[in-house]
Short mmCIF file of C-alpha atoms in Angstrom, two decimals:
data_model
loop_
_atom_site.label_atom_id
_atom_site.label_comp_id
_atom_site.label_asym_id
_atom_site.label_seq_id
_atom_site.Cartn_x
_atom_site.Cartn_y
_atom_site.Cartn_z
CA MET A 1 -17.97 1.58 16.27
CA SER A 2 -21.29 2.42 17.94
CA ARG A 3 -19.55 3.12 21.25
CA LEU A 4 -16.87 5.29 19.65
CA PRO A 5 -17.21 9.00 18.88
CA GLN A 6 -18.11 8.55 15.22
CA GLN A 7 -17.64 12.18 14.21
CA THR A 8 -14.12 12.15 15.67
CA PHE A 9 -13.40 8.97 13.78
CA LEU A 10 -14.72 10.39 10.50
CA ASP A 11 -12.79 13.64 10.97
CA LEU A 12 -9.69 11.57 11.60
CA THR A 13 -10.03 9.45 8.47
CA CYS A 14 -10.71 12.56 6.39
CA GLY A 15 -7.49 14.06 7.78
CA LEU A 16 -5.57 10.91 6.92
CA VAL A 17 -6.65 10.64 3.31
CA GLY A 18 -6.25 14.36 2.67
CA SER A 19 -2.73 14.86 4.06
CA GLN A 20 0.11 15.51 1.64
CA SER A 21 3.00 15.77 4.11
CA LEU A 22 4.02 14.56 7.55
CA ALA A 23 3.54 18.05 8.97
CA GLN A 24 0.04 18.23 7.52
CA LEU A 25 -0.75 14.78 8.89
CA GLN A 26 0.27 15.96 12.35
CA GLU A 27 -1.70 19.18 12.07
CA ARG A 28 -4.89 17.44 10.95
CA THR A 29 -4.89 14.34 13.14
CA GLU A 30 -2.80 14.84 16.30
CA LEU A 31 -5.57 16.25 18.49
CA LEU A 32 -8.12 13.82 17.08
CA LEU A 33 -5.90 10.83 17.86
CA ALA A 34 -5.25 12.13 21.35
CA LYS A 35 -8.99 12.49 21.91
CA LEU A 36 -9.92 9.15 20.40
CA PHE A 37 -7.32 7.19 22.40
CA ARG A 38 -7.21 9.41 25.52
CA ALA A 39 -3.50 9.85 24.95
CA ASP A 40 -1.41 12.60 26.52
CA HIS A 41 1.10 12.71 23.65
CA VAL A 42 1.03 11.72 19.98
CA ALA A 43 4.10 11.36 17.76
CA PHE A 44 4.43 10.70 14.03
CA CYS A 45 7.57 9.40 12.42
CA ARG A 46 8.64 8.95 8.83
CA MET A 47 11.55 6.56 8.34
CA HIS A 48 13.62 6.66 5.19
CA PRO A 49 17.30 6.06 4.34
CA GLU A 50 17.43 9.39 2.49
CA LEU A 51 16.67 11.33 5.66
CA PRO A 52 19.79 12.74 7.41
CA THR A 53 19.18 10.78 10.60
CA GLY A 54 16.82 8.15 9.20
CA PHE A 55 13.92 9.49 11.32
CA ASP A 56 11.70 12.51 10.81
CA TRP A 57 9.52 13.10 13.89
CA LYS A 58 6.54 15.42 14.20
CA ALA A 59 5.12 15.86 17.68
CA SER A 60 3.88 18.88 19.64
CA THR A 61 4.83 17.74 23.13
CA THR A 62 7.52 15.05 22.74
CA GLU A 63 9.75 16.37 19.95
CA HIS A 64 12.50 17.32 22.42
CA PHE A 65 12.41 13.72 23.70
CA LEU A 66 12.65 12.27 20.18
CA GLN A 67 15.01 14.70 18.46
CA SER A 68 18.07 12.55 19.25
CA TYR A 69 16.19 9.30 18.64
CA TYR A 70 18.55 8.22 15.86
CA GLN A 71 21.28 7.92 18.51
CA TRP A 72 19.41 5.51 20.78
CA TYR A 73 16.60 3.89 18.76
CA GLN A 74 18.31 0.50 18.96
CA ASP A 75 17.93 0.65 22.74
CA ASP A 76 14.26 1.60 22.54
CA PHE A 77 12.09 -1.37 23.53
CA VAL A 78 9.28 0.07 21.38
CA PHE A 79 11.35 0.09 18.19
CA ARG A 80 12.84 -3.33 18.89
CA TRP A 81 9.41 -4.87 19.30
CA LEU A 82 7.68 -3.08 16.41
CA SER A 83 10.47 -3.79 13.94
CA GLN A 84 9.80 -7.49 14.55
CA HIS A 85 6.01 -7.03 14.35
CA PRO A 86 5.31 -4.51 11.56
CA ASN A 87 1.75 -3.35 10.89
CA ILE A 88 0.59 -4.76 14.24
CA ALA A 89 -0.64 -2.30 16.87
CA SER A 90 1.03 -3.13 20.18
CA SER A 91 1.05 -1.77 23.72
CA ASP A 92 3.91 -1.57 26.21
CA THR A 93 2.49 -4.50 28.19
CA GLU A 94 3.14 -6.72 25.17
CA MET A 95 6.45 -5.11 24.27
CA LEU A 96 8.03 -5.34 27.72
CA ARG A 97 7.01 -8.97 28.27
CA GLY A 98 7.28 -8.75 32.03
CA ARG A 99 10.20 -6.31 32.22
CA LYS A 100 9.78 -3.16 34.25
CA LEU A 101 9.39 0.07 32.32
CA GLU A 102 11.68 1.83 34.82
CA GLU A 103 14.56 -0.40 33.73
CA THR A 104 14.45 0.71 30.09
CA GLU A 105 16.51 3.32 28.23
CA THR A 106 13.27 4.76 26.91
CA TYR A 107 12.00 5.51 30.41
CA ARG A 108 15.33 7.01 31.47
CA ARG A 109 15.43 9.38 28.53
CA SER A 110 11.80 10.37 28.98
CA ARG A 111 12.56 11.39 32.56
CA GLU A 112 15.58 13.39 31.39
CA SER A 113 13.17 15.19 29.05
CA HIS A 114 10.85 15.94 31.99
CA LEU A 115 8.08 13.70 30.68
CA GLY A 116 5.99 11.36 32.77
CA LEU A 117 5.54 8.68 30.15
CA ARG A 118 4.14 5.49 31.62
CA HIS A 119 2.46 3.69 28.74
CA VAL A 120 2.70 3.53 24.96
CA LEU A 121 0.54 2.23 22.13
CA ALA A 122 2.19 2.22 18.71
CA VAL A 123 2.34 0.72 15.24
CA LEU A 124 5.17 0.52 12.71
CA LEU A 125 3.85 1.00 9.17
CA ALA A 126 5.85 -1.09 6.74
CA PRO A 127 3.95 -1.47 3.47
CA GLU A 128 5.18 -3.69 0.66
CA HIS A 129 8.46 -2.52 -0.89
CA GLN A 130 8.89 -0.15 2.10
CA VAL A 131 7.40 2.86 0.31
CA GLY A 132 6.00 5.27 2.87
CA SER A 133 7.44 3.52 5.91
CA GLY A 134 6.62 5.25 9.19
CA ALA A 135 5.20 4.93 12.67
CA VAL A 136 2.61 6.42 14.99
CA ALA A 137 3.09 6.36 18.77
CA LEU A 138 0.56 7.28 21.46
CA TYR A 139 1.87 7.96 24.96
CA SER A 140 0.03 8.13 28.27
CA GLU A 141 1.12 9.48 31.66
CA ARG A 142 -1.74 7.74 33.44
CA ALA A 143 -1.30 4.71 35.67
CA ARG A 144 -3.84 2.72 33.67
CA PRO A 145 -2.45 1.14 30.47
CA PHE A 146 -4.06 1.42 27.05
CA SER A 147 -6.98 -0.96 26.76
CA ALA A 148 -7.37 -3.94 24.45
CA GLU A 149 -10.16 -1.99 22.74
CA SER A 150 -7.73 0.87 22.02
CA ARG A 151 -5.25 -1.57 20.54
CA ARG A 152 -7.97 -3.03 18.29
CA LEU A 153 -9.00 0.47 17.23
CA LEU A 154 -5.43 1.40 16.29
CA GLN A 155 -5.13 -1.87 14.40
CA GLY A 156 -8.30 -0.98 12.52
CA LEU A 157 -6.81 2.40 11.62
CA THR A 158 -3.52 0.93 10.44
CA PRO A 159 -4.51 0.61 6.74
CA ALA A 160 -5.63 4.25 6.74
CA LEU A 161 -2.42 5.39 8.43
CA SER A 162 -0.35 3.33 6.01
CA GLY A 163 -2.26 4.81 3.08
CA ALA A 164 -1.54 8.33 4.32
CA PHE A 165 2.21 7.66 4.58
CA GLN A 166 2.24 6.07 1.13
CA ASN A 167 0.40 9.02 -0.38
CA PHE A 168 2.81 11.69 0.74
CA ALA A 169 5.77 9.42 0.12
CA ARG A 170 4.64 8.99 -3.49
CA PHE A 171 3.43 12.50 -4.21
CA GLY A 172 5.21 14.65 -1.65
CA ALA A 173 3.74 18.12 -1.36
CA LEU A 174 2.23 18.21 -4.84
CA SER A 175 -0.46 20.84 -5.02
CA SER A 176 -1.45 21.10 -8.67
CA HIS A 177 -2.83 19.07 -11.55
CA ASN A 178 0.34 19.53 -13.59
CA GLN A 179 2.64 18.36 -10.80
CA LEU A 180 0.58 15.22 -10.25
CA LEU A 181 0.47 14.51 -13.96
CA GLU A 182 4.23 14.94 -14.27
CA GLU A 183 4.82 12.59 -11.35
CA LEU A 184 2.62 9.86 -12.82
CA LEU A 185 4.14 10.20 -16.27
CA ARG A 186 7.63 10.11 -14.76
CA GLN A 187 6.93 6.54 -13.64
CA GLN A 188 7.58 4.79 -16.93
CA GLY A 189 4.96 2.36 -18.13
CA THR A 190 2.28 3.70 -15.83
CA ASN A 191 -1.29 2.97 -16.92
CA ALA A 192 -3.36 5.26 -14.73
CA ILE A 193 -6.65 7.14 -14.70
CA VAL A 194 -7.33 9.79 -12.07
CA LEU A 195 -11.02 10.34 -11.29
CA ASP A 196 -12.73 13.12 -9.36
CA ALA A 197 -15.63 12.77 -6.92
CA GLN A 198 -18.16 12.88 -9.80
CA ARG A 199 -16.50 9.79 -11.35
CA ARG A 200 -15.16 11.91 -14.21
CA ASP A 201 -11.69 11.78 -15.70
CA PHE A 202 -9.35 14.26 -14.07
CA PHE A 203 -6.70 13.00 -16.46
CA ARG A 204 -5.18 9.76 -17.74
CA THR A 205 -1.83 8.57 -19.04
CA GLU A 206 -1.56 7.95 -22.77
CA THR A 207 -1.24 4.17 -22.65
CA VAL A 208 -4.23 3.34 -20.47
CA THR A 209 -6.95 3.85 -23.12
CA ALA A 210 -5.41 1.32 -25.50
CA LEU A 211 -5.01 -1.18 -22.66
CA LEU A 212 -8.69 -0.89 -21.69
CA GLU A 213 -9.79 -1.25 -25.31
CA LYS A 214 -7.63 -4.37 -25.62
CA TRP A 215 -9.23 -6.01 -22.59
CA PHE A 216 -12.76 -4.70 -23.18
CA PRO A 217 -13.00 -4.46 -26.99
CA SER A 218 -16.75 -3.88 -27.21
CA ARG A 219 -17.77 -0.24 -26.74
CA SER A 220 -20.85 -1.44 -24.90
CA ASP A 221 -18.54 -2.90 -22.22
CA ARG A 222 -17.21 0.59 -21.39
CA ASP A 223 -18.93 3.76 -20.17
CA GLU A 224 -18.57 7.23 -21.68
CA TRP A 225 -15.20 7.65 -19.94
CA GLY A 226 -13.93 4.35 -21.30
CA ILE A 227 -14.03 2.59 -17.92
CA PRO A 228 -15.46 -0.98 -17.86
CA ARG A 229 -19.05 -0.94 -16.68
CA THR A 230 -18.41 -4.07 -14.60
CA TRP A 231 -16.04 -2.04 -12.41
CA ARG A 232 -18.47 0.77 -11.65
CA ASP A 233 -20.42 -0.74 -8.73
CA ARG A 234 -17.20 -1.70 -6.99
CA MET A 235 -15.62 1.72 -7.51
CA ASP A 236 -18.82 3.53 -6.47
CA ALA A 237 -18.87 1.58 -3.21
CA PHE A 238 -15.24 2.48 -2.48
CA MET A 239 -15.80 6.15 -3.26
CA ALA A 240 -19.05 6.39 -1.33
CA GLY A 241 -17.84 4.99 1.95
CA SER A 242 -15.31 2.23 2.33
CA VAL A 243 -12.41 4.27 0.98
CA LEU A 244 -13.13 6.95 3.55
CA LEU A 245 -13.02 4.50 6.43
CA ASN A 246 -10.21 2.42 5.01
CA PRO A 247 -8.31 4.57 2.49
CA THR A 248 -5.86 1.98 1.35
CA THR A 249 -5.50 0.36 -2.06
CA HIS A 250 -8.38 -1.83 -3.20
CA SER A 251 -7.46 -4.31 -5.89
CA TRP A 252 -8.96 -6.93 -8.13
CA ARG A 253 -7.99 -8.92 -11.21
CA GLU A 254 -9.35 -9.70 -14.64
CA LYS A 255 -7.99 -13.01 -15.92
CA ARG A 256 -7.40 -14.58 -19.30
CA GLU A 257 -5.64 -17.81 -20.08
CA MET A 258 -2.18 -16.29 -20.44
CA SER A 259 -2.60 -12.80 -18.97
CA THR A 260 -3.96 -11.03 -15.93
CA LEU A 261 -5.01 -7.39 -15.67
CA GLU A 262 -4.27 -6.20 -12.13
CA VAL A 263 -6.39 -3.23 -11.05
CA CYS A 264 -5.58 -1.01 -8.07
CA PHE A 265 -7.99 1.69 -6.88
CA THR A 266 -6.57 4.20 -4.39
CA ARG A 267 -7.63 7.49 -2.89
CA LEU A 268 -5.11 10.28 -3.54
CA PRO A 269 -4.37 13.50 -1.64
CA ARG A 270 -6.58 16.43 -2.61
CA ILE A 271 -5.26 18.38 -5.59
CA ASP A 272 -6.59 21.83 -6.55
CA GLY A 273 -9.20 21.41 -3.80
CA ARG A 274 -10.68 18.28 -5.38
CA ASP A 275 -11.08 14.74 -4.03
CA LEU A 276 -9.31 12.32 -6.34
CA TRP A 277 -8.93 8.58 -6.86
CA GLU A 278 -6.35 6.73 -8.93
CA LEU A 279 -7.21 3.71 -11.04
CA ARG A 280 -3.92 2.00 -11.90
CA LEU A 281 -3.66 -0.95 -14.27
CA GLU A 282 -0.90 -3.46 -14.90
CA GLU A 283 -0.99 -6.26 -17.44
CA VAL A 284 0.84 -9.35 -16.20
CA HIS A 285 1.60 -12.23 -18.54
CA VAL A 286 2.06 -15.84 -17.51
CA ILE A 287 5.20 -15.89 -19.63
CA PRO A 288 7.24 -12.98 -21.00
CA GLU A 289 5.89 -11.43 -24.21
CA LYS A 290 9.42 -11.39 -25.66
CA TRP A 291 9.15 -15.17 -26.02
CA ARG A 292 6.82 -14.56 -28.96
CA GLU A 293 9.90 -13.45 -30.89
CA ILE A 294 11.61 -16.78 -30.16
CA LEU A 295 8.77 -19.32 -30.34
CA THR A 296 6.09 -20.15 -32.86
CA SER A 297 2.53 -19.35 -31.80
CA ARG A 298 1.87 -23.00 -30.87
CA GLN A 299 5.14 -23.31 -28.96
CA PHE A 300 4.28 -20.10 -27.09
CA GLU A 301 0.82 -21.44 -26.15
CA ALA A 302 2.30 -24.78 -25.07
CA ALA A 303 5.00 -23.09 -22.99
CA ALA A 304 2.39 -20.91 -21.26
CA LEU A 305 0.38 -23.99 -20.32
CA VAL A 306 3.51 -25.71 -18.99
CA VAL A 307 4.11 -22.70 -16.74
CA GLN A 308 0.50 -23.00 -15.56
CA GLY A 309 1.24 -26.57 -14.47
CA LEU A 310 -0.48 -28.57 -17.20
CA ALA A 311 0.87 -31.97 -18.31
CA ASP A 312 1.35 -32.88 -22.00
CA LYS A 313 -2.00 -34.69 -22.17
CA GLU A 314 -3.80 -31.67 -20.67
CA ILE A 315 -1.98 -29.31 -23.04
CA ALA A 316 -3.12 -31.43 -25.98
CA ALA A 317 -6.73 -31.30 -24.81
CA LYS A 318 -6.54 -27.58 -24.20
CA LEU A 319 -5.12 -26.83 -27.65
CA GLY A 320 -7.21 -29.45 -29.48
CA ILE A 321 -4.20 -31.35 -30.82
CA ALA A 322 -2.73 -34.83 -30.44
CA GLU A 323 -0.67 -35.57 -27.36
CA ASP A 324 2.43 -36.37 -29.46
CA THR A 325 2.07 -33.00 -31.21
CA ALA A 326 1.77 -31.25 -27.85
CA LYS A 327 4.96 -32.99 -26.71
CA GLU A 328 6.76 -31.80 -29.86
CA HIS A 329 5.72 -28.18 -29.23
CA VAL A 330 6.84 -28.38 -25.59
CA GLN A 331 10.20 -29.94 -26.48
CA SER A 332 10.76 -27.34 -29.22
CA ALA A 333 10.02 -24.58 -26.72
CA TYR A 334 12.60 -26.03 -24.32
CA LYS A 335 15.19 -26.19 -27.11
CA ASN A 336 14.57 -22.66 -28.40
CA LEU A 337 14.67 -21.21 -24.89
CA HIS A 338 17.76 -23.22 -23.92
CA VAL A 339 16.22 -24.94 -20.90
CA SER A 340 16.34 -28.63 -20.05
CA GLY A 341 12.77 -29.17 -18.89
CA ARG A 342 9.70 -27.97 -17.04
CA ALA A 343 11.54 -26.73 -13.96
CA GLY A 344 13.96 -24.71 -16.09
CA LEU A 345 11.13 -23.23 -18.15
CA ILE A 346 9.17 -22.15 -15.08
CA ALA A 347 12.28 -20.68 -13.47
CA LEU A 348 13.04 -18.74 -16.67
CA ALA A 349 9.47 -17.41 -16.80
CA LEU A 350 9.66 -16.24 -13.19
CA ARG A 351 12.89 -14.37 -13.90
CA ARG A 352 11.10 -12.43 -16.65
#
């Protein structure tokens, strides 16, 4: 980073985490990306089945070249390569694999659009579950290709780019506290706290307080906002620097014998002029809670330990009971859940 223009890089990451739409992303980062990578053209694309053509492009100098992209994307060597290598920054020298650029449909169409495109550096952003899928392409008209250092830099920026696409895919062009609150509450079962830059509650969903009190029952374990004190150092570090340079989701887990609390900490777009972070919680059980209605407490505990891979002897030791008694609880659990054995029980637990 010492050899890179740090202020440009910081301005770029600030633009990424603060953008609430594709148009805003283009406006805030296009010139900075062009400067950072010495690119002649920069193009942003959001891909989504709900879009009329499947592709929404934003680009100042290549939009006329890309406006009919949905008609020929399958012939584009860039798309073909990136779709097989998502989230990996790649240059045309890798994509062409020895073929001549002049022989491609992409080159032919660029010439028809009166562009002198000679090299490309791009990444296809395909986060988990395909929320916020998009791409960023950098084009050069120079004879010299993009360097390996440029490719590494774009790879380093990929989490930030992906985070930006996910943010405006999730929250669209929300611009107020009430809109953000409504969107979070609309997602049923959401346990979320939104914090401002002073680490204060911006707001929280109704269910999250009870969940935190369940996992951290002692008041001394939680600060004045009800957030576990053990999380503070980690969150402070994210908010002070690492989230700015890598504004993607940071996650960790709190574990118990039969449950895990999954914690995701993400920077959000600015709302009402304020920097915001989301703390989202999800309680995951080793086995479905509805089994408590079917099994006795001991059968439930034994079934959970089976799912965790323990043998009857280990289950007995864990529960402080005789091995024969442990076997009885396990067999009763199988019978009550209508499964034939360990494999069936585990498969049933995974199906939730």
